[in-house]
PDB file of C-alpha atoms in Angstrom:
ATOM      1  CA  UNK A  19      21.905  18.299   4.700  1.00 44.00           C
ATOM      2  CA  UNK A  20      20.489  15.734   7.094  1.00 42.00           C
ATOM      3  CA  UNK A  21      19.932  12.267   5.729  1.00 43.00           C
ATOM      4  CA  UNK A  22      17.920   9.415   7.159  1.00 43.00           C
ATOM      5  CA  UNK A  23      18.359   5.735   6.555  1.00 45.00           C
ATOM      6  CA  UNK A  24      15.636   3.288   7.468  1.00 45.00           C
ATOM      7  CA  UNK A  25      15.914  -0.465   7.675  1.00 43.00           C
ATOM      8  CA  UNK A  26      13.274  -3.128   8.040  1.00 49.00           C
ATOM      9  CA  UNK A  27      14.154  -6.045  10.293  1.00 44.00           C
ATOM     10  CA  UNK A  28      12.296  -9.254  11.194  1.00 40.00           C
ATOM     11  CA  UNK A  29       9.872  -9.542  14.141  1.00 35.00           C
ATOM     12  CA  UNK A  30       7.558  -6.908  15.532  1.00 34.00           C
ATOM     13  CA  UNK A  31       7.942  -3.244  14.648  1.00 36.00           C
ATOM     14  CA  UNK A  32       9.663  -0.963  17.123  1.00 35.00           C
ATOM     15  CA  UNK A  33      11.417   2.313  16.164  1.00 38.00           C
ATOM     16  CA  UNK A  34      14.919   2.469  17.577  1.00 38.00           C
ATOM     17  CA  UNK A  35      16.366   5.615  19.105  1.00 39.00           C
ATOM     18  CA  UNK A  36      17.776   8.182  16.708  1.00 40.00           C
ATOM     19  CA  UNK A  37      19.237  11.643  17.187  1.00 38.00           C
ATOM     20  CA  UNK A  38      17.207  14.211  15.259  1.00 39.00           C
ATOM     21  CA  UNK A  39      19.938  16.853  15.388  1.00 39.00           C
ATOM     22  CA  UNK A  40      22.564  14.648  13.824  1.00 37.00           C
ATOM     23  CA  UNK A  41      23.419  15.221  10.164  1.00 39.00           C
ATOM     24  CA  UNK A  42      23.055  11.490   9.599  1.00 45.00           C
ATOM     25  CA  UNK A  43      20.810   9.224  11.581  1.00 39.00           C
ATOM     26  CA  UNK A  44      19.571   5.693  11.223  1.00 44.00           C
ATOM     27  CA  UNK A  45      16.035   4.697  12.197  1.00 44.00           C
ATOM     28  CA  UNK A  46      15.600   0.974  12.657  1.00 45.00           C
ATOM     29  CA  UNK A  47      12.100  -0.410  12.420  1.00 46.00           C
ATOM     30  CA  UNK A  48      11.581  -4.091  13.082  1.00 48.00           C
ATOM     31  CA  UNK A  49       8.936  -5.676  10.870  1.00 54.00           C
ATOM     32  CA  UNK A  50       7.258  -9.041  11.177  1.00 58.00           C
ATOM     33  CA  UNK A  51       8.400 -11.243   8.370  1.00 83.00           C
ATOM     34  CA  UNK A  52       7.613 -14.226   6.250  1.00 88.00           C
ATOM     35  CA  UNK A  53       7.258 -17.437   8.247  1.00 87.00           C
ATOM     36  CA  UNK A  54       9.547 -19.408   5.939  1.00 86.00           C
ATOM     37  CA  UNK A  55      13.180 -19.098   7.110  1.00 87.00           C
ATOM     38  CA  UNK A  56      14.242 -18.086   3.583  1.00 86.00           C
ATOM     39  CA  UNK A  57      12.226 -14.880   3.886  1.00 86.00           C
ATOM     40  CA  UNK A  58      11.169 -15.298   0.256  1.00 90.00           C
ATOM     41  CA  UNK A  59       7.476 -15.066  -0.756  1.00 92.00           C
ATOM     42  CA  UNK A  60       5.823 -18.245  -2.020  1.00 92.00           C
ATOM     43  CA  UNK A  61       5.806 -18.926  -5.789  1.00 92.00           C
ATOM     44  CA  UNK A  62       2.972 -17.651  -7.955  1.00 91.00           C
ATOM     45  CA  UNK A  63      -0.176 -19.659  -7.231  1.00 86.00           C
ATOM     46  CA  UNK A  64       0.796 -20.319  -3.619  1.00 90.00           C
ATOM     47  CA  UNK A  65       0.060 -18.138  -0.596  1.00 91.00           C
ATOM     48  CA  UNK A  66       2.907 -16.797   1.507  1.00 94.00           C
ATOM     49  CA  UNK A  67       2.611 -17.373   5.249  1.00 94.00           C
ATOM     50  CA  UNK A  68       3.438 -14.401   7.462  1.00 94.00           C
ATOM     51  CA  UNK A  69       4.210 -14.071  11.165  1.00 92.00           C
ATOM     52  CA  UNK A  70       2.447 -10.852  12.129  1.00 92.00           C
ATOM     53  CA  UNK A  71       3.377  -8.993  15.297  1.00 91.00           C
ATOM     54  CA  UNK A  72       1.440  -6.417  17.306  1.00 91.00           C
ATOM     55  CA  UNK A  73       2.498  -3.550  15.015  1.00 90.00           C
ATOM     56  CA  UNK A  74       1.081  -5.245  11.913  1.00 93.00           C
ATOM     57  CA  UNK A  75      -2.107  -6.340  13.673  1.00 93.00           C
ATOM     58  CA  UNK A  76      -2.656  -2.834  14.983  1.00 94.00           C
ATOM     59  CA  UNK A  77      -2.582  -1.415  11.444  1.00 94.00           C
ATOM     60  CA  UNK A  78      -4.817  -4.217  10.143  1.00 94.00           C
ATOM     61  CA  UNK A  79      -7.324  -3.491  12.878  1.00 95.00           C
ATOM     62  CA  UNK A  80      -7.238   0.293  12.436  1.00 94.00           C
ATOM     63  CA  UNK A  81      -7.837   0.105   8.692  1.00 94.00           C
ATOM     64  CA  UNK A  82     -10.346  -2.752   8.855  1.00 94.00           C
ATOM     65  CA  UNK A  83     -12.468  -1.018  11.503  1.00 93.00           C
ATOM     66  CA  UNK A  84     -12.513   2.204   9.472  1.00 94.00           C
ATOM     67  CA  UNK A  85     -13.370   0.366   6.236  1.00 93.00           C
ATOM     68  CA  UNK A  86     -16.025  -1.800   7.855  1.00 92.00           C
ATOM     69  CA  UNK A  87     -18.228   1.267   8.275  1.00 92.00           C
ATOM     70  CA  UNK A  88     -18.613   1.244   4.484  1.00 93.00           C
ATOM     71  CA  UNK A  89     -18.807  -2.538   4.057  1.00 90.00           C
ATOM     72  CA  UNK A  90     -21.783  -4.609   3.005  1.00 85.00           C
ATOM     73  CA  UNK A  91     -23.201  -6.702   5.838  1.00 80.00           C
ATOM     74  CA  UNK A  92     -22.640  -4.172   8.587  1.00 72.00           C
ATOM     75  CA  UNK A  93     -20.055  -4.012  11.327  1.00 75.00           C
ATOM     76  CA  UNK A  94     -18.787  -7.081  13.143  1.00 75.00           C
ATOM     77  CA  UNK A  95     -18.248  -7.451  16.880  1.00 78.00           C
ATOM     78  CA  UNK A  96     -14.548  -8.160  16.570  1.00 84.00           C
ATOM     79  CA  UNK A  97     -12.298  -6.838  19.298  1.00 88.00           C
ATOM     80  CA  UNK A  98      -9.384  -4.609  18.366  1.00 87.00           C
ATOM     81  CA  UNK A  99      -6.845  -7.465  18.420  1.00 86.00           C
ATOM     82  CA  UNK A 100      -9.170 -10.008  16.775  1.00 89.00           C
ATOM     83  CA  UNK A 101      -8.435  -8.783  13.247  1.00 92.00           C
ATOM     84  CA  UNK A 102      -5.947 -10.554  11.002  1.00 94.00           C
ATOM     85  CA  UNK A 103      -4.931 -10.070   7.388  1.00 95.00           C
ATOM     86  CA  UNK A 104      -7.603 -12.401   5.992  1.00 94.00           C
ATOM     87  CA  UNK A 105     -10.408 -10.533   7.769  1.00 94.00           C
ATOM     88  CA  UNK A 106      -8.914  -7.223   6.605  1.00 95.00           C
ATOM     89  CA  UNK A 107      -9.046  -8.444   2.994  1.00 95.00           C
ATOM     90  CA  UNK A 108     -12.589  -9.711   3.542  1.00 94.00           C
ATOM     91  CA  UNK A 109     -13.681  -6.215   4.592  1.00 94.00           C
ATOM     92  CA  UNK A 110     -12.123  -4.841   1.394  1.00 94.00           C
ATOM     93  CA  UNK A 111     -14.186  -7.289  -0.646  1.00 92.00           C
ATOM     94  CA  UNK A 112     -17.365  -6.282   1.176  1.00 93.00           C
ATOM     95  CA  UNK A 113     -16.646  -2.617   0.498  1.00 94.00           C
ATOM     96  CA  UNK A 114     -16.611  -3.378  -3.240  1.00 93.00           C
ATOM     97  CA  UNK A 115     -20.116  -4.888  -3.197  1.00 91.00           C
ATOM     98  CA  UNK A 116     -22.686  -2.559  -4.738  1.00 92.00           C
ATOM     99  CA  UNK A 117     -20.139   0.140  -5.645  1.00 93.00           C
ATOM    100  CA  UNK A 118     -18.580   1.092  -8.973  1.00 93.00           C
ATOM    101  CA  UNK A 119     -14.838   1.649  -9.243  1.00 93.00           C
ATOM    102  CA  UNK A 120     -15.014   5.411  -8.564  1.00 94.00           C
ATOM    103  CA  UNK A 121     -17.108   4.809  -5.445  1.00 95.00           C
ATOM    104  CA  UNK A 122     -14.696   2.138  -4.216  1.00 95.00           C
ATOM    105  CA  UNK A 123     -11.783   4.523  -4.676  1.00 95.00           C
ATOM    106  CA  UNK A 124     -13.645   7.287  -2.834  1.00 96.00           C
ATOM    107  CA  UNK A 125     -14.175   4.999   0.173  1.00 95.00           C
ATOM    108  CA  UNK A 126     -10.421   4.383   0.407  1.00 96.00           C
ATOM    109  CA  UNK A 127      -9.781   8.134   0.168  1.00 96.00           C
ATOM    110  CA  UNK A 128     -12.201   8.793   3.016  1.00 96.00           C
ATOM    111  CA  UNK A 129     -10.631   6.044   5.123  1.00 95.00           C
ATOM    112  CA  UNK A 130      -7.134   7.429   4.557  1.00 95.00           C
ATOM    113  CA  UNK A 131      -8.250  10.963   5.447  1.00 95.00           C
ATOM    114  CA  UNK A 132      -9.964   9.673   8.587  1.00 94.00           C
ATOM    115  CA  UNK A 133      -6.642   8.197   9.755  1.00 93.00           C
ATOM    116  CA  UNK A 134      -4.990  11.633   9.733  1.00 94.00           C
ATOM    117  CA  UNK A 135      -5.381  14.595  12.086  1.00 94.00           C
ATOM    118  CA  UNK A 136      -7.101  17.733  10.690  1.00 91.00           C
ATOM    119  CA  UNK A 137      -4.853  19.723   8.391  1.00 94.00           C
ATOM    120  CA  UNK A 138      -2.384  16.869   7.900  1.00 96.00           C
ATOM    121  CA  UNK A 139      -2.342  17.003   4.063  1.00 96.00           C
ATOM    122  CA  UNK A 140      -1.530  20.722   4.136  1.00 96.00           C
ATOM    123  CA  UNK A 141       1.268  20.133   6.648  1.00 96.00           C
ATOM    124  CA  UNK A 142       2.620  17.282   4.517  1.00 96.00           C
ATOM    125  CA  UNK A 143       2.785  19.624   1.510  1.00 96.00           C
ATOM    126  CA  UNK A 144       4.849  22.094   3.543  1.00 95.00           C
ATOM    127  CA  UNK A 145       7.205  19.464   4.927  1.00 93.00           C
ATOM    128  CA  UNK A 146       7.544  17.440   1.727  1.00 95.00           C
ATOM    129  CA  UNK A 147       7.300  19.575  -1.404  1.00 95.00           C
ATOM    130  CA  UNK A 148       7.907  17.527  -4.569  1.00 95.00           C
ATOM    131  CA  UNK A 149      11.701  17.544  -4.454  1.00 96.00           C
ATOM    132  CA  UNK A 150      14.166  14.737  -5.030  1.00 97.00           C
ATOM    133  CA  UNK A 151      14.884  14.590  -1.294  1.00 97.00           C
ATOM    134  CA  UNK A 152      11.187  14.320  -0.381  1.00 97.00           C
ATOM    135  CA  UNK A 153      10.591  11.643  -2.991  1.00 97.00           C
ATOM    136  CA  UNK A 154      13.564   9.566  -1.827  1.00 98.00           C
ATOM    137  CA  UNK A 155      12.655  10.047   1.834  1.00 97.00           C
ATOM    138  CA  UNK A 156       9.081   8.852   1.295  1.00 97.00           C
ATOM    139  CA  UNK A 157      10.366   5.841  -0.649  1.00 98.00           C
ATOM    140  CA  UNK A 158      12.547   4.925   2.338  1.00 97.00           C
ATOM    141  CA  UNK A 159       9.553   5.293   4.688  1.00 96.00           C
ATOM    142  CA  UNK A 160       7.421   3.049   2.492  1.00 96.00           C
ATOM    143  CA  UNK A 161       9.575  -0.048   3.018  1.00 96.00           C
ATOM    144  CA  UNK A 162       8.963  -0.420   6.779  1.00 93.00           C
ATOM    145  CA  UNK A 163       5.577   1.263   7.124  1.00 92.00           C
ATOM    146  CA  UNK A 164       3.838  -0.446   4.171  1.00 93.00           C
ATOM    147  CA  UNK A 165       5.328  -3.841   5.056  1.00 94.00           C
ATOM    148  CA  UNK A 166       2.193  -4.948   6.929  1.00 94.00           C
ATOM    149  CA  UNK A 167       0.087  -4.274   3.817  1.00 95.00           C
ATOM    150  CA  UNK A 168       2.248  -5.357   0.876  1.00 96.00           C
ATOM    151  CA  UNK A 169       4.998  -7.554   2.328  1.00 95.00           C
ATOM    152  CA  UNK A 170       8.753  -7.286   1.649  1.00 95.00           C
ATOM    153  CA  UNK A 171      10.007  -4.437  -0.502  1.00 96.00           C
ATOM    154  CA  UNK A 172      13.173  -2.506  -1.205  1.00 97.00           C
ATOM    155  CA  UNK A 173      14.179   0.959  -2.372  1.00 98.00           C
ATOM    156  CA  UNK A 174      15.407   0.973  -5.966  1.00 98.00           C
ATOM    157  CA  UNK A 175      16.832   3.488  -8.390  1.00 98.00           C
ATOM    158  CA  UNK A 176      14.359   4.863 -10.926  1.00 98.00           C
ATOM    159  CA  UNK A 177      14.302   7.642 -13.491  1.00 97.00           C
ATOM    160  CA  UNK A 178      12.085  10.649 -12.814  1.00 97.00           C
ATOM    161  CA  UNK A 179      11.963  13.489 -15.334  1.00 93.00           C
ATOM    162  CA  UNK A 180      15.206  12.296 -16.902  1.00 95.00           C
ATOM    163  CA  UNK A 181      17.072  12.114 -13.578  1.00 96.00           C
ATOM    164  CA  UNK A 182      18.078   8.962 -11.754  1.00 97.00           C
ATOM    165  CA  UNK A 183      17.179   8.848  -8.088  1.00 97.00           C
ATOM    166  CA  UNK A 184      16.401   6.340  -5.348  1.00 98.00           C
ATOM    167  CA  UNK A 185      12.710   7.162  -5.092  1.00 98.00           C
ATOM    168  CA  UNK A 186      11.402   3.820  -6.308  1.00 98.00           C
ATOM    169  CA  UNK A 187      10.141   0.914  -4.235  1.00 98.00           C
ATOM    170  CA  UNK A 188       9.931  -2.626  -5.556  1.00 98.00           C
ATOM    171  CA  UNK A 189       7.418  -4.854  -3.779  1.00 97.00           C
ATOM    172  CA  UNK A 190       8.553  -8.449  -4.151  1.00 96.00           C
ATOM    173  CA  UNK A 191       5.099 -10.065  -4.155  1.00 97.00           C
ATOM    174  CA  UNK A 192       2.222  -7.904  -3.002  1.00 97.00           C
ATOM    175  CA  UNK A 193       0.511  -9.438   0.005  1.00 96.00           C
ATOM    176  CA  UNK A 194      -2.758  -7.605  -0.733  1.00 97.00           C
ATOM    177  CA  UNK A 195      -2.953  -8.885  -4.295  1.00 96.00           C
ATOM    178  CA  UNK A 196      -1.780 -12.352  -3.273  1.00 95.00           C
ATOM    179  CA  UNK A 197      -4.437 -12.719  -0.561  1.00 94.00           C
ATOM    180  CA  UNK A 198      -7.318 -11.181  -2.511  1.00 93.00           C
ATOM    181  CA  UNK A 199      -6.442 -12.737  -5.872  1.00 92.00           C
ATOM    182  CA  UNK A 200      -8.465  -9.887  -7.342  1.00 92.00           C
ATOM    183  CA  UNK A 201      -7.246  -7.513 -10.051  1.00 94.00           C
ATOM    184  CA  UNK A 202     -10.146  -5.136  -9.423  1.00 92.00           C
ATOM    185  CA  UNK A 203      -9.348  -4.934  -5.718  1.00 93.00           C
ATOM    186  CA  UNK A 204      -5.681  -4.246  -6.455  1.00 96.00           C
ATOM    187  CA  UNK A 205      -6.490  -1.411  -8.861  1.00 96.00           C
ATOM    188  CA  UNK A 206      -9.598   0.113  -7.241  1.00 95.00           C
ATOM    189  CA  UNK A 207      -8.797  -0.357  -3.563  1.00 96.00           C
ATOM    190  CA  UNK A 208      -5.023   0.149  -3.577  1.00 97.00           C
ATOM    191  CA  UNK A 209      -3.255   1.390  -6.713  1.00 98.00           C
ATOM    192  CA  UNK A 210      -5.538   4.204  -7.902  1.00 97.00           C
ATOM    193  CA  UNK A 211      -6.582   5.619  -4.500  1.00 97.00           C
ATOM    194  CA  UNK A 212      -2.999   5.509  -3.176  1.00 97.00           C
ATOM    195  CA  UNK A 213      -1.681   7.261  -6.277  1.00 97.00           C
ATOM    196  CA  UNK A 214      -4.470   9.827  -6.058  1.00 97.00           C
ATOM    197  CA  UNK A 215      -3.956  10.421  -2.335  1.00 97.00           C
ATOM    198  CA  UNK A 216      -0.241  11.124  -2.597  1.00 97.00           C
ATOM    199  CA  UNK A 217      -0.521  13.082  -5.841  1.00 97.00           C
ATOM    200  CA  UNK A 218      -3.598  15.204  -5.086  1.00 97.00           C
ATOM    201  CA  UNK A 219      -3.924  15.307  -1.285  1.00 96.00           C
ATOM    202  CA  UNK A 220      -0.229  15.349  -0.366  1.00 97.00           C
ATOM    203  CA  UNK A 221       1.038  17.025  -3.539  1.00 97.00           C
ATOM    204  CA  UNK A 222       3.740  14.377  -4.006  1.00 97.00           C
ATOM    205  CA  UNK A 223       3.308  12.522  -7.317  1.00 98.00           C
ATOM    206  CA  UNK A 224       3.249   8.738  -7.098  1.00 98.00           C
ATOM    207  CA  UNK A 225       2.813   6.079  -9.766  1.00 98.00           C
ATOM    208  CA  UNK A 226       2.266   2.408  -8.944  1.00 98.00           C
ATOM    209  CA  UNK A 227       2.920  -0.247 -11.577  1.00 98.00           C
ATOM    210  CA  UNK A 228       1.655  -3.686 -10.537  1.00 97.00           C
ATOM    211  CA  UNK A 229       3.016  -6.675 -12.433  1.00 97.00           C
ATOM    212  CA  UNK A 230       0.163  -9.161 -12.681  1.00 95.00           C
ATOM    213  CA  UNK A 231       2.486 -11.857 -14.005  1.00 94.00           C
ATOM    214  CA  UNK A 232       4.293 -12.316 -10.682  1.00 95.00           C
ATOM    215  CA  UNK A 233       2.296 -10.030  -8.305  1.00 96.00           C
ATOM    216  CA  UNK A 234       5.250  -7.700  -7.801  1.00 97.00           C
ATOM    217  CA  UNK A 235       4.771  -3.941  -7.932  1.00 98.00           C
ATOM    218  CA  UNK A 236       6.888  -0.858  -8.518  1.00 98.00           C
ATOM    219  CA  UNK A 237       6.142   2.429  -6.782  1.00 98.00           C
ATOM    220  CA  UNK A 238       7.746   5.570  -8.213  1.00 98.00           C
ATOM    221  CA  UNK A 239       7.646   8.707  -6.088  1.00 98.00           C
ATOM    222  CA  UNK A 240       7.938  11.829  -8.216  1.00 98.00           C
ATOM    223  CA  UNK A 241       6.279  10.355 -11.298  1.00 98.00           C
ATOM    224  CA  UNK A 242       2.829  11.687 -12.163  1.00 98.00           C
ATOM    225  CA  UNK A 243       0.412   8.785 -12.757  1.00 97.00           C
ATOM    226  CA  UNK A 244      -1.255   8.475 -16.179  1.00 96.00           C
ATOM    227  CA  UNK A 245      -5.004   8.920 -16.662  1.00 96.00           C
ATOM    228  CA  UNK A 246      -6.890   5.729 -15.831  1.00 95.00           C
ATOM    229  CA  UNK A 247      -7.798   5.065 -19.464  1.00 94.00           C
ATOM    230  CA  UNK A 248      -4.105   5.160 -20.467  1.00 96.00           C
ATOM    231  CA  UNK A 249      -2.896   3.003 -17.587  1.00 96.00           C
ATOM    232  CA  UNK A 250      -2.000  -0.591 -18.586  1.00 95.00           C
ATOM    233  CA  UNK A 251      -3.618  -1.805 -15.351  1.00 96.00           C
ATOM    234  CA  UNK A 252      -7.011  -0.611 -16.610  1.00 94.00           C
ATOM    235  CA  UNK A 253      -6.880  -3.263 -19.343  1.00 94.00           C
ATOM    236  CA  UNK A 254      -5.927  -6.210 -17.131  1.00 92.00           C
ATOM    237  CA  UNK A 255      -8.035  -9.371 -17.214  1.00 88.00           C
ATOM    238  CA  UNK A 256      -9.199 -11.264 -14.117  1.00 88.00           C
ATOM    239  CA  UNK A 257      -7.223 -13.895 -12.258  1.00 84.00           C
ATOM    240  CA  UNK A 258      -9.588 -16.660 -13.295  1.00 77.00           C
ATOM    241  CA  UNK A 259      -7.787 -19.238 -11.142  1.00 77.00           C
ATOM    242  CA  UNK A 260      -7.560 -17.146  -7.967  1.00 76.00           C
ATOM    243  CA  UNK A 261     -10.498 -14.748  -7.769  1.00 75.00           C
ATOM    244  CA  UNK A 262     -13.934 -15.869  -6.560  1.00 69.00           C
ATOM    245  CA  UNK A 263     -15.491 -12.847  -8.311  1.00 72.00           C
ATOM    246  CA  UNK A 264     -13.718 -13.449 -11.640  1.00 67.00           C
ATOM    247  CA  UNK A 265     -15.434 -13.473 -15.019  1.00 75.00           C
ATOM    248  CA  UNK A 266     -13.072 -15.515 -17.207  1.00 74.00           C
ATOM    249  CA  UNK A 267     -15.041 -14.711 -20.353  1.00 74.00           C
ATOM    250  CA  UNK A 268     -14.200 -11.000 -20.071  1.00 79.00           C
ATOM    251  CA  UNK A 269     -10.996  -9.710 -21.642  1.00 84.00           C
ATOM    252  CA  UNK A 270     -10.795  -6.987 -18.955  1.00 88.00           C
ATOM    253  CA  UNK A 271     -11.642  -7.410 -15.279  1.00 86.00           C
ATOM    254  CA  UNK A 272     -15.295  -6.401 -14.959  1.00 83.00           C
ATOM    255  CA  UNK A 273     -14.520  -4.461 -11.776  1.00 83.00           C
ATOM    256  CA  UNK A 274     -12.429  -2.073 -13.892  1.00 88.00           C
ATOM    257  CA  UNK A 275     -15.232  -1.363 -16.365  1.00 82.00           C
ATOM    258  CA  UNK A 276     -17.872  -0.018 -14.003  1.00 72.00           C
TER     259      UNK A 276
END
């Protein structure tokens, strides 16, 4: 059986050559990293500085331009390479305005579908049925290709249906949550729609477990996500110190109630 190993290296993202017919091949993808030489995200309460390359900025621009069509305030006149992470997060915030949580999640679904060619979800289901191999392979893809969105991560061993496998991804400190400082944005614009997209559109179950104590997150491919009402994230309070939209008096983030 062919196996693939992916690694995420500093600087801009470029896939290295690999031989598809080999039983084992290694795909190297270079990813822009944290500006600090340690490569470690900043402590809780401080914002990590990143050095984004053309690969990261291309993804930021693609997603931001798609999302801006749904954002309050209309479309900007930014050029393709004028987008950065802060403006991408700003678009996410503007998408939330005037929408309840289900509507916010639906926007993300539509944006994700618009990024794919026609028939892509059906093809994904054929290529990656919910097997241990598919779950582990998608976990390995997540580390380099989600780096621009969430920051550093690593593949970890998790338990799925009583079996241990390397289909988990641990995000050290989520860049999206860190920059937005918003629990509602994390849950409505990332966690729930991403889980739903993989589970229902691609047919590959995915559960995401954000840790709001340190902004880390665990992704588990192969694990069916719980209903929203039973998910611990649905009961999370606001980041009163970080979020401009926070309501400190509420025991649960108000963006998760509506």
